[in-house]
Structures are given as structure tokens and as C-alpha cells.
Amino acid sequence: MFKKILVANRGEIALRVIRAARELGIETVAVFSEADRDSLHVRLADEAVCIGPPAAADSYLNIARIMSAAEITASDAIHPGYGFLSENPHFPEVCESCHIRFIGPSSEMIRLMGDKAAARRTMVEAGVPVTPGSEGVLQSADEAADVAKRLGYPVIIKAAAGGGGKGMRIATDEASLRSGIRTAQAEAEANFGNGAVYVERYVEKPRHIEFQIIGDRHGNLLHLGERECSIQRRHQKLLEESPSVALDDALRTKMGSAAVAGARAIAYEGCGTIEFLLGPDREFYFMEMNTRIQVEHPVTEEVTGYDLIKAQIAVAAGEALPWRQDEVRLRGHALECRVNAEKPDRNFQPSPGRVSYFHSPGGPGVRVDSHLYSGYVVPPTYDSMVAKVITWGRDRMEAIVRMRRALEETVVEGIDTTIPLHLRLLNDQAFLKGDFHTGYLDTFLSSEAAAE
Ligand code: MV4
């Protein structure tokens, strides 16, 4: 097992990793930017190294500075968390050349799944359902028009180097397809330095359902159920839950087996997520694979009882997973509300600044993953998420009632947060019925605005 792990991240996920390492008896090293000098991860780690100025490019994204911190502290492994360097295929390569273990998959795996067209092809070969679409990237607008005619409109144009919704266009006819191809290529070239695009049939009113998978180097690979992530705005999730009301045991087994088949086809090691679109007709299609631990991993931890960060560390150290698919039990229901330092009523404008007072909720079935404390200054420089409130209940309604109660208990003074919006969502009829898709939140927000 590792002796010392460097945590190449900040905020709540840095705390989460430090806590798991501590329970495993592993020492920790925090790295921090000048904006994070007074952050909780700096205090909770055994050692801390300043790696540069506030701008992420000069600190949390700077591989050379992070490797120097790892070398001077004699760290034997690095946990990347999510965001920042977690899906940069170059990072595990540099770690390997420095004889430091990267807690995550190989650079080849990250590179393969980072190319959305290649990921799609890989899943087709593994027998995982994908949306009907072009064979690979498109060479011309004429080729795109031929493919779209065969598929039928509407279609969606996606960038091979994109992901998370970047560089996408919906086309409803040949004219909008031809202009969409041009703008998508230009946008992809400008943003990713790679203008390659492909086309798929557009699935209308889908849910975003993702499966947590985990693999080790001994051939064990299993799924830990799904997360319902349809409640999002501009590809930022606000609220996640497990299980999804849209799945029964039969569909869960079918989608879970597809997720495992996809991950097995690439001999995946570590924690990963297979994202699916689930249509109103209950047909499902592979969308993307994320090769990192995700923000919403706690809802899976709450229904399975497994610690995913400890598992990630153990698997990276070469240990065999002690879990078998037929032993995984999904118990009860979990919700996660992301609390962001934003003004939801002012178009989600960021609300950084000093938190004059913070009171964290507690009691039965409540978990809070947060780096907030009274007096903490939320910097304007990074992601606006300041807390994740997670609740567990024997059924969905108990988890919802607990979430309302927990958010009502929470006090965050000095900045605005998304808590009031969450409380309104948790009383919405469609949400309560579980009757929603990826367009739900936009509709909810416009209907609230119209009622003003
Ligand atoms: C789609 C789709 C409909 N049909 N693909 C959005 C992010 C990226 N991972 C792929 N995305 C989508 N791909 C087909 N063939 C709709 C979306 C989509 C979406 C997916 C999940 C969650 C929110 C979304 C919001 C808009 C579009």
C-alpha cells in the first residue's frame, strides 16, 4: 500500500481524498494556490505545498509544479480528484516517468475515451447500444447530408474532441445541418484544436442515466448501479439521485451489463462512469465514458455502502476488489444537492466572498461534503460549488423529506447560494413524481420566471 498520497486538487474533493487516505493509514500532501492558503484541505493534510498563483493554469493545472511538490515530499502516489488534470492523458505519463503511481486509469484509456468518436466505435465493437449515426468522423458536408438523410431528422452534430456538451449542434433539416457542420467544425477547431465532427440521430426528451463501474488489474469488473443526472442546466448537474425512478430491476440489469461489457472491452482499471441517454421509449444509448471519480459519487456510496475513494486507492495499489456483482445490494435511496455560490434568481451569477457564518446540517441520513467554514472566503477563481448535501432514506420520499429538512437547517451567510432553488425544486410536482428529462430544469426555471 502507498505511504503518502499527494492530492492534486482543492475544495471538497481534496478533503474527501484526504479523509479516505487517513482512514487507510496513508499520509497526505495537499497542494494549494495562493488563493487557497486558508483552505481546509491545507489544514487537514499532513503536509502542504504552495504550487503557485491563483490562476489554475499556474497551479492546479501545472504538471511540472505538482510533480516538484510530489518529489520534494517523497509522495508515492497522486490522486487527481475530478476536473483539473484528472482527464489529461499526459498527467499519468509524467507520473509514470517519475515513478509515482497515478490513482486512475492509464493515459491510453483516458485518450481513447476522450476521443468521443473513438469511444463510440469501441462501444459498438463491444456490443453496447449507441445511437444510430455516422461510422466515424465526417469528411464533408455532403457526407453528413447523406448520413442524416439515412438517419432521419433531427440529428445532432458532435465534436470528436468535445464532451460535456461542448461543440454540439442540433439540425432539423439539410440546410441547418450544412450550416451546423461548418460552425461545429470551427468551434471544435478553436476550442480543442481538432475540428473533427460526427453525426447521430437526436434522441428527444432523454434522461441522463450513468452507471458507476470499477475494475481492478485482476480481471474483476462490476457496476454499482446507476445515477439519475437529468436535472441539469447548461451541462452542469444540480441534483443527482440513485436509483433512478425510470429503471426497474430488469432494465437496471440490462444497462448495467452493457456498462460492464463496455468497460471490460477496454480492460478498464479504476473508477469510471458510463453515461447513457435513456429515451421515453426505454431504449438506451451509450453517450460518453468518464475516466475519473465524479462529483456525484456519494449517492452511489450511500446506496451501496462502499467507499469509492478507498476502493480507487486500493485498486491503484494493485489490490483485488473484494466485491462481486451478485453481492452488490442497492439499499434505499440517496439524493445529492450541489450547493453553488451563485445567485439562481440572477441567471446563476457567481457569488464569491466571505462566508461570515456557516452551519452544516446533520442528523439521521444526512452527509455533507464541503470545505466551507465560518470566515472562509470563496475565491472568484474556481468552480462555484461550495458544498454537497447528500441524504439517504429507506425510499425516495424519505430521502426527499430529509433533504428539505437538511437544507432548511443549513446556514450560509455572506454569500448567495442555490439552496433556495433546491428547496423549490424539492416541492415541484414533476420532480416529486420523478417525471422529468434533461430539459426539465430549463422548463422549471422559465415557468418560475413567468409566474413572477
Ligand atoms: C445527445 C442528445 C440527444 N441525442 N445525443 C449532451 C452532453 C454530451 N455528453 C452529449 N449530450 C447529448 N447527446 C443524441 N444522439 C442530447 C444530449 C444532451 C444532454 C445529455 C445529457 C444531459 C443533458 C443534455 C442536455 C442537452 C443535450
PDB file of C-alpha atoms and ligand atoms in Angstrom, residues 131 156 158 164-165 168 200-203 208 232 235 275 277 287-288 438, ligand 1:
ATOM      1  CA  THR A 131     -27.400   5.982 -31.147  1.00  0.00           C
ATOM      2  CA  ILE A 156     -27.083  16.042 -33.511  1.00  0.00           C
ATOM      3  CA  LYS A 158     -20.881  16.339 -32.072  1.00  0.00           C
ATOM      4  CA  GLY A 164     -19.873  17.519 -21.725  1.00  0.00           C
ATOM      5  CA  GLY A 165     -21.939  19.266 -24.370  1.00  0.00           C
ATOM      6  CA  MET A 168     -22.754  20.266 -30.194  1.00  0.00           C
ATOM      7  CA  GLU A 200     -26.042  10.909 -34.616  1.00  0.00           C
ATOM      8  CA  ARG A 201     -29.822  10.626 -34.594  1.00  0.00           C
ATOM      9  CA  TYR A 202     -31.091  13.083 -31.972  1.00  0.00           C
ATOM     10  CA  VAL A 203     -32.839  11.402 -29.050  1.00  0.00           C
ATOM     11  CA  HIS A 208     -29.149  11.188 -18.448  1.00  0.00           C
ATOM     12  CA  GLN A 232     -29.017  19.949 -15.095  1.00  0.00           C
ATOM     13  CA  HIS A 235     -24.464  20.633 -18.772  1.00  0.00           C
ATOM     14  CA  GLU A 275     -23.156   7.656 -19.425  1.00  0.00           C
ATOM     15  CA  LEU A 277     -29.201   8.508 -22.823  1.00  0.00           C
ATOM     16  CA  MET A 287     -23.163   8.643 -24.678  1.00  0.00           C
ATOM     17  CA  GLU A 288     -19.689   9.010 -23.121  1.00  0.00           C
ATOM     18  CA  THR A 438     -32.789  16.652 -19.423  1.00  0.00           C
TER      19      THR A 438
HETATM   20  C1  MV4 B   1     -27.231  13.583 -27.321  1.00  0.00           C
HETATM   21  C2  MV4 B   1     -28.537  14.082 -27.068  1.00  0.00           C
HETATM   22  C3  MV4 B   1     -29.557  13.605 -27.855  1.00  0.00           C
HETATM   23  N1  MV4 B   1     -29.309  12.700 -28.826  1.00  0.00           N
HETATM   24  N2  MV4 B   1     -27.040  12.673 -28.302  1.00  0.00           N
HETATM   25  C4  MV4 B   1     -25.012  16.344 -24.075  1.00  0.00           C
HETATM   26  C5  MV4 B   1     -23.662  16.185 -23.497  1.00  0.00           C
HETATM   27  C6  MV4 B   1     -22.964  15.145 -24.275  1.00  0.00           C
HETATM   28  N3  MV4 B   1     -22.456  14.166 -23.360  1.00  0.00           N
HETATM   29  C7  MV4 B   1     -23.978  14.571 -25.185  1.00  0.00           C
HETATM   30  N4  MV4 B   1     -25.207  15.266 -24.958  1.00  0.00           N
HETATM   31  C8  MV4 B   1     -26.336  14.921 -25.620  1.00  0.00           C
HETATM   32  N5  MV4 B   1     -26.186  13.987 -26.600  1.00  0.00           N
HETATM   33  C9  MV4 B   1     -28.064  12.258 -29.033  1.00  0.00           C
HETATM   34  N6  MV4 B   1     -27.862  11.377 -30.021  1.00  0.00           N
HETATM   35  C10 MV4 B   1     -28.709  15.024 -26.073  1.00  0.00           C
HETATM   36  C11 MV4 B   1     -27.610  15.461 -25.343  1.00  0.00           C
HETATM   37  C12 MV4 B   1     -27.894  16.465 -24.351  1.00  0.00           C
HETATM   38  C13 MV4 B   1     -27.827  16.184 -22.986  1.00  0.00           C
HETATM   39  C14 MV4 B   1     -27.440  14.949 -22.497  1.00  0.00           C
HETATM   40  C15 MV4 B   1     -27.371  14.697 -21.149  1.00  0.00           C
HETATM   41  C16 MV4 B   1     -27.694  15.681 -20.248  1.00  0.00           C
HETATM   42  C17 MV4 B   1     -28.071  16.913 -20.693  1.00  0.00           C
HETATM   43  C18 MV4 B   1     -28.148  17.194 -22.048  1.00  0.00           C
HETATM   44  C19 MV4 B   1     -28.538  18.457 -22.480  1.00  0.00           C
HETATM   45  C20 MV4 B   1     -28.590  18.728 -23.824  1.00  0.00           C
HETATM   46  C21 MV4 B   1     -28.264  17.740 -24.756  1.00  0.00           C
END
